[in-house]
């Protein structure tokens, strides 16, 4: 349970497999609260559930909470162990290629290159504020 809905008082439960209408779908999330309110614990719980569904995520961990044992699970696993995550240290360089084809979680084969084309063009549209005429180019 995430908490209570302030409008109707009902419990809010996180389910990463719930289907959301495409027009409402958004990959962004905001978690706010006072210091010590459990923002990091909430985030680690959400990411743990996403990892169980093989949904990828990226954390920019400026305070080192996710690579330390601060956010360990009840069984003693660290966050990295529990989510089968990998720490990337930018001081050693990071190989990020947005055009590299990812592997399908269904069969391990590379996904269609058109998926990457649409993702990269969508990112460029957002970054540069491209209009409907400029975007397809």
JSON list of C-alpha atoms in Angstrom, two decimals:
[
{"chain": "A", "resi": 1, "resn": "UNK", "atom": "CA", "xyz": [0.00, 0.00, 0.00]},
{"chain": "A", "resi": 2, "resn": "UNK", "atom": "CA", "xyz": [1.31, 3.45, -0.93]},
{"chain": "A", "resi": 3, "resn": "UNK", "atom": "CA", "xyz": [-0.96, 5.48, 1.30]},
{"chain": "A", "resi": 4, "resn": "UNK", "atom": "CA", "xyz": [-4.39, 7.09, 1.33]},
{"chain": "A", "resi": 5, "resn": "UNK", "atom": "CA", "xyz": [-6.04, 9.01, -1.49]},
{"chain": "A", "resi": 6, "resn": "UNK", "atom": "CA", "xyz": [-6.60, 12.52, -0.10]},
{"chain": "A", "resi": 7, "resn": "UNK", "atom": "CA", "xyz": [-9.76, 12.98, -2.18]},
{"chain": "A", "resi": 8, "resn": "UNK", "atom": "CA", "xyz": [-11.67, 9.85, -1.18]},
{"chain": "A", "resi": 9, "resn": "UNK", "atom": "CA", "xyz": [-9.72, 8.33, 1.74]},
{"chain": "A", "resi": 10, "resn": "UNK", "atom": "CA", "xyz": [-9.28, 4.97, -0.03]},
{"chain": "A", "resi": 11, "resn": "UNK", "atom": "CA", "xyz": [-6.06, 2.98, 0.09]},
{"chain": "A", "resi": 12, "resn": "UNK", "atom": "CA", "xyz": [-3.69, 3.48, -2.85]},
{"chain": "A", "resi": 13, "resn": "UNK", "atom": "CA", "xyz": [-1.94, 0.27, -3.91]},
{"chain": "A", "resi": 14, "resn": "UNK", "atom": "CA", "xyz": [0.95, 0.08, -6.38]},
{"chain": "A", "resi": 15, "resn": "UNK", "atom": "CA", "xyz": [0.52, -2.47, -9.17]},
{"chain": "A", "resi": 16, "resn": "UNK", "atom": "CA", "xyz": [3.05, -2.11, -12.02]},
{"chain": "A", "resi": 17, "resn": "UNK", "atom": "CA", "xyz": [1.03, -4.44, -14.25]},
{"chain": "A", "resi": 18, "resn": "UNK", "atom": "CA", "xyz": [-2.17, -2.36, -14.18]},
{"chain": "A", "resi": 19, "resn": "UNK", "atom": "CA", "xyz": [-3.13, -1.21, -17.65]},
{"chain": "A", "resi": 20, "resn": "UNK", "atom": "CA", "xyz": [-3.44, 2.55, -17.98]},
{"chain": "A", "resi": 21, "resn": "UNK", "atom": "CA", "xyz": [-5.10, 4.24, -20.97]},
{"chain": "A", "resi": 22, "resn": "UNK", "atom": "CA", "xyz": [-2.33, 5.39, -23.35]},
{"chain": "A", "resi": 23, "resn": "UNK", "atom": "CA", "xyz": [-3.38, 9.06, -23.15]},
{"chain": "A", "resi": 24, "resn": "UNK", "atom": "CA", "xyz": [-2.82, 8.93, -19.37]},
{"chain": "A", "resi": 25, "resn": "UNK", "atom": "CA", "xyz": [0.42, 6.96, -19.51]},
{"chain": "A", "resi": 26, "resn": "UNK", "atom": "CA", "xyz": [3.45, 8.86, -18.27]},
{"chain": "A", "resi": 27, "resn": "UNK", "atom": "CA", "xyz": [6.88, 7.54, -17.34]},
{"chain": "A", "resi": 28, "resn": "UNK", "atom": "CA", "xyz": [7.45, 10.22, -14.72]},
{"chain": "A", "resi": 29, "resn": "UNK", "atom": "CA", "xyz": [6.89, 10.01, -10.99]},
{"chain": "A", "resi": 30, "resn": "UNK", "atom": "CA", "xyz": [7.24, 12.56, -8.20]},
{"chain": "A", "resi": 31, "resn": "UNK", "atom": "CA", "xyz": [7.67, 11.54, -4.58]},
{"chain": "A", "resi": 32, "resn": "UNK", "atom": "CA", "xyz": [7.77, 14.36, -2.05]},
{"chain": "A", "resi": 33, "resn": "UNK", "atom": "CA", "xyz": [7.88, 14.57, 1.71]},
{"chain": "A", "resi": 34, "resn": "UNK", "atom": "CA", "xyz": [9.72, 15.99, 4.68]},
{"chain": "A", "resi": 35, "resn": "UNK", "atom": "CA", "xyz": [13.13, 14.75, 5.69]},
{"chain": "A", "resi": 36, "resn": "UNK", "atom": "CA", "xyz": [12.79, 11.28, 7.20]},
{"chain": "A", "resi": 37, "resn": "UNK", "atom": "CA", "xyz": [9.29, 10.73, 5.78]},
{"chain": "A", "resi": 38, "resn": "UNK", "atom": "CA", "xyz": [10.38, 7.62, 3.83]},
{"chain": "A", "resi": 39, "resn": "UNK", "atom": "CA", "xyz": [10.84, 8.96, 0.30]},
{"chain": "A", "resi": 40, "resn": "UNK", "atom": "CA", "xyz": [13.89, 6.78, -0.35]},
{"chain": "A", "resi": 41, "resn": "UNK", "atom": "CA", "xyz": [12.27, 3.70, 1.20]},
{"chain": "A", "resi": 42, "resn": "UNK", "atom": "CA", "xyz": [9.14, 4.27, -0.90]},
{"chain": "A", "resi": 43, "resn": "UNK", "atom": "CA", "xyz": [11.21, 4.70, -4.04]},
{"chain": "A", "resi": 44, "resn": "UNK", "atom": "CA", "xyz": [13.27, 1.58, -3.33]},
{"chain": "A", "resi": 45, "resn": "UNK", "atom": "CA", "xyz": [10.06, -0.40, -2.75]},
{"chain": "A", "resi": 46, "resn": "UNK", "atom": "CA", "xyz": [8.58, 0.78, -6.04]},
{"chain": "A", "resi": 47, "resn": "UNK", "atom": "CA", "xyz": [11.78, 0.00, -7.92]},
{"chain": "A", "resi": 48, "resn": "UNK", "atom": "CA", "xyz": [11.98, -3.42, -6.29]},
{"chain": "A", "resi": 49, "resn": "UNK", "atom": "CA", "xyz": [8.47, -4.22, -7.56]},
{"chain": "A", "resi": 50, "resn": "UNK", "atom": "CA", "xyz": [9.38, -2.93, -11.04]},
{"chain": "A", "resi": 51, "resn": "UNK", "atom": "CA", "xyz": [12.50, -5.12, -11.06]},
{"chain": "A", "resi": 52, "resn": "UNK", "atom": "CA", "xyz": [10.37, -8.19, -10.31]},
{"chain": "A", "resi": 53, "resn": "UNK", "atom": "CA", "xyz": [8.39, -7.38, -13.49]},
{"chain": "A", "resi": 54, "resn": "UNK", "atom": "CA", "xyz": [11.61, -6.89, -15.54]},
{"chain": "A", "resi": 55, "resn": "UNK", "atom": "CA", "xyz": [10.77, -3.21, -16.00]},
{"chain": "A", "resi": 56, "resn": "UNK", "atom": "CA", "xyz": [14.03, -1.26, -16.41]},
{"chain": "A", "resi": 57, "resn": "UNK", "atom": "CA", "xyz": [14.85, 1.83, -14.36]},
{"chain": "A", "resi": 58, "resn": "UNK", "atom": "CA", "xyz": [17.68, 4.29, -13.90]},
{"chain": "A", "resi": 59, "resn": "UNK", "atom": "CA", "xyz": [18.67, 5.91, -10.60]},
{"chain": "A", "resi": 60, "resn": "UNK", "atom": "CA", "xyz": [20.96, 8.91, -10.29]},
{"chain": "A", "resi": 61, "resn": "UNK", "atom": "CA", "xyz": [22.13, 8.25, -6.72]},
{"chain": "A", "resi": 62, "resn": "UNK", "atom": "CA", "xyz": [23.88, 11.43, -5.62]},
{"chain": "A", "resi": 63, "resn": "UNK", "atom": "CA", "xyz": [23.91, 10.46, -1.93]},
{"chain": "A", "resi": 64, "resn": "UNK", "atom": "CA", "xyz": [24.89, 6.80, -2.34]},
{"chain": "A", "resi": 65, "resn": "UNK", "atom": "CA", "xyz": [21.78, 5.43, -0.62]},
{"chain": "A", "resi": 66, "resn": "UNK", "atom": "CA", "xyz": [21.10, 2.78, -3.25]},
{"chain": "A", "resi": 67, "resn": "UNK", "atom": "CA", "xyz": [24.64, 1.38, -3.43]},
{"chain": "A", "resi": 68, "resn": "UNK", "atom": "CA", "xyz": [25.13, 1.29, 0.34]},
{"chain": "A", "resi": 69, "resn": "UNK", "atom": "CA", "xyz": [23.26, -1.02, 2.70]},
{"chain": "A", "resi": 70, "resn": "UNK", "atom": "CA", "xyz": [21.02, 1.81, 3.90]},
{"chain": "A", "resi": 71, "resn": "UNK", "atom": "CA", "xyz": [18.16, 0.52, 1.74]},
{"chain": "A", "resi": 72, "resn": "UNK", "atom": "CA", "xyz": [18.54, -3.20, 2.48]},
{"chain": "A", "resi": 73, "resn": "UNK", "atom": "CA", "xyz": [15.64, -5.64, 2.32]},
{"chain": "A", "resi": 74, "resn": "UNK", "atom": "CA", "xyz": [14.38, -7.54, 5.36]},
{"chain": "A", "resi": 75, "resn": "UNK", "atom": "CA", "xyz": [16.34, -10.65, 4.32]},
{"chain": "A", "resi": 76, "resn": "UNK", "atom": "CA", "xyz": [19.60, -8.66, 4.39]},
{"chain": "A", "resi": 77, "resn": "UNK", "atom": "CA", "xyz": [20.02, -8.22, 0.64]},
{"chain": "A", "resi": 78, "resn": "UNK", "atom": "CA", "xyz": [21.24, -4.82, -0.47]},
{"chain": "A", "resi": 79, "resn": "UNK", "atom": "CA", "xyz": [19.12, -2.83, -2.92]},
{"chain": "A", "resi": 80, "resn": "UNK", "atom": "CA", "xyz": [21.50, -3.78, -5.74]},
{"chain": "A", "resi": 81, "resn": "UNK", "atom": "CA", "xyz": [21.23, -7.49, -4.87]},
{"chain": "A", "resi": 82, "resn": "UNK", "atom": "CA", "xyz": [17.46, -7.44, -4.38]},
{"chain": "A", "resi": 83, "resn": "UNK", "atom": "CA", "xyz": [16.82, -5.72, -7.71]},
{"chain": "A", "resi": 84, "resn": "UNK", "atom": "CA", "xyz": [19.66, -7.44, -9.60]},
{"chain": "A", "resi": 85, "resn": "UNK", "atom": "CA", "xyz": [20.94, -3.95, -10.49]},
{"chain": "A", "resi": 86, "resn": "UNK", "atom": "CA", "xyz": [24.33, -2.82, -11.69]},
{"chain": "A", "resi": 87, "resn": "UNK", "atom": "CA", "xyz": [26.23, 0.20, -10.40]},
{"chain": "A", "resi": 88, "resn": "UNK", "atom": "CA", "xyz": [27.73, 2.39, -13.12]},
{"chain": "A", "resi": 89, "resn": "UNK", "atom": "CA", "xyz": [30.50, 4.73, -12.04]},
{"chain": "A", "resi": 90, "resn": "UNK", "atom": "CA", "xyz": [30.73, 7.69, -14.44]},
{"chain": "A", "resi": 91, "resn": "UNK", "atom": "CA", "xyz": [34.34, 8.31, -13.44]},
{"chain": "A", "resi": 92, "resn": "UNK", "atom": "CA", "xyz": [35.21, 5.09, -15.32]},
{"chain": "A", "resi": 93, "resn": "UNK", "atom": "CA", "xyz": [33.11, 6.08, -18.33]},
{"chain": "A", "resi": 94, "resn": "UNK", "atom": "CA", "xyz": [29.64, 4.95, -19.22]},
{"chain": "A", "resi": 95, "resn": "UNK", "atom": "CA", "xyz": [28.86, 3.26, -22.51]},
{"chain": "A", "resi": 96, "resn": "UNK", "atom": "CA", "xyz": [25.41, 4.61, -23.30]},
{"chain": "A", "resi": 97, "resn": "UNK", "atom": "CA", "xyz": [24.35, 4.24, -26.91]},
{"chain": "A", "resi": 98, "resn": "UNK", "atom": "CA", "xyz": [20.72, 5.24, -27.51]},
{"chain": "A", "resi": 99, "resn": "UNK", "atom": "CA", "xyz": [20.84, 3.51, -30.89]},
{"chain": "A", "resi": 100, "resn": "UNK", "atom": "CA", "xyz": [21.95, 0.15, -29.48]},
{"chain": "A", "resi": 101, "resn": "UNK", "atom": "CA", "xyz": [19.18, -2.41, -29.84]},
{"chain": "A", "resi": 102, "resn": "UNK", "atom": "CA", "xyz": [17.99, -3.81, -26.53]},
{"chain": "A", "resi": 103, "resn": "UNK", "atom": "CA", "xyz": [17.12, -7.44, -25.92]},
{"chain": "A", "resi": 104, "resn": "UNK", "atom": "CA", "xyz": [13.52, -8.55, -25.55]},
{"chain": "A", "resi": 105, "resn": "UNK", "atom": "CA", "xyz": [12.67, -9.88, -22.09]},
{"chain": "A", "resi": 106, "resn": "UNK", "atom": "CA", "xyz": [10.37, -12.42, -23.78]},
{"chain": "A", "resi": 107, "resn": "UNK", "atom": "CA", "xyz": [12.84, -14.30, -25.96]},
{"chain": "A", "resi": 108, "resn": "UNK", "atom": "CA", "xyz": [16.24, -12.62, -25.52]},
{"chain": "A", "resi": 109, "resn": "UNK", "atom": "CA", "xyz": [16.37, -11.51, -29.15]},
{"chain": "A", "resi": 110, "resn": "UNK", "atom": "CA", "xyz": [17.10, -7.94, -30.20]},
{"chain": "A", "resi": 111, "resn": "UNK", "atom": "CA", "xyz": [13.98, -5.81, -30.55]},
{"chain": "A", "resi": 112, "resn": "UNK", "atom": "CA", "xyz": [13.06, -4.08, -33.79]},
{"chain": "A", "resi": 113, "resn": "UNK", "atom": "CA", "xyz": [15.27, -1.13, -34.62]},
{"chain": "A", "resi": 114, "resn": "UNK", "atom": "CA", "xyz": [12.10, 0.93, -35.24]},
{"chain": "A", "resi": 115, "resn": "UNK", "atom": "CA", "xyz": [11.40, 0.90, -31.48]},
{"chain": "A", "resi": 116, "resn": "UNK", "atom": "CA", "xyz": [14.71, 2.69, -30.91]},
{"chain": "A", "resi": 117, "resn": "UNK", "atom": "CA", "xyz": [14.07, 5.09, -33.81]},
{"chain": "A", "resi": 118, "resn": "UNK", "atom": "CA", "xyz": [10.75, 6.14, -32.30]},
{"chain": "A", "resi": 119, "resn": "UNK", "atom": "CA", "xyz": [12.17, 6.41, -28.78]},
{"chain": "A", "resi": 120, "resn": "UNK", "atom": "CA", "xyz": [15.16, 8.51, -29.83]},
{"chain": "A", "resi": 121, "resn": "UNK", "atom": "CA", "xyz": [13.05, 10.75, -32.08]},
{"chain": "A", "resi": 122, "resn": "UNK", "atom": "CA", "xyz": [10.56, 11.23, -29.24]},
{"chain": "A", "resi": 123, "resn": "UNK", "atom": "CA", "xyz": [13.37, 12.24, -26.88]},
{"chain": "A", "resi": 124, "resn": "UNK", "atom": "CA", "xyz": [14.77, 14.69, -29.45]},
{"chain": "A", "resi": 125, "resn": "UNK", "atom": "CA", "xyz": [11.27, 16.13, -29.96]},
{"chain": "A", "resi": 126, "resn": "UNK", "atom": "CA", "xyz": [10.98, 16.82, -26.23]},
{"chain": "A", "resi": 127, "resn": "UNK", "atom": "CA", "xyz": [14.51, 18.19, -25.82]},
{"chain": "A", "resi": 128, "resn": "UNK", "atom": "CA", "xyz": [14.39, 20.54, -28.79]},
{"chain": "A", "resi": 129, "resn": "UNK", "atom": "CA", "xyz": [10.66, 21.33, -28.70]},
{"chain": "A", "resi": 130, "resn": "UNK", "atom": "CA", "xyz": [10.10, 20.03, -32.23]},
{"chain": "A", "resi": 131, "resn": "UNK", "atom": "CA", "xyz": [6.69, 20.52, -33.76]},
{"chain": "A", "resi": 132, "resn": "UNK", "atom": "CA", "xyz": [4.60, 17.98, -35.66]},
{"chain": "A", "resi": 133, "resn": "UNK", "atom": "CA", "xyz": [6.17, 18.98, -38.99]},
{"chain": "A", "resi": 134, "resn": "UNK", "atom": "CA", "xyz": [9.78, 18.91, -37.73]},
{"chain": "A", "resi": 135, "resn": "UNK", "atom": "CA", "xyz": [9.48, 15.75, -35.66]},
{"chain": "A", "resi": 136, "resn": "UNK", "atom": "CA", "xyz": [9.12, 13.14, -38.46]},
{"chain": "A", "resi": 137, "resn": "UNK", "atom": "CA", "xyz": [12.16, 14.54, -40.26]}
]
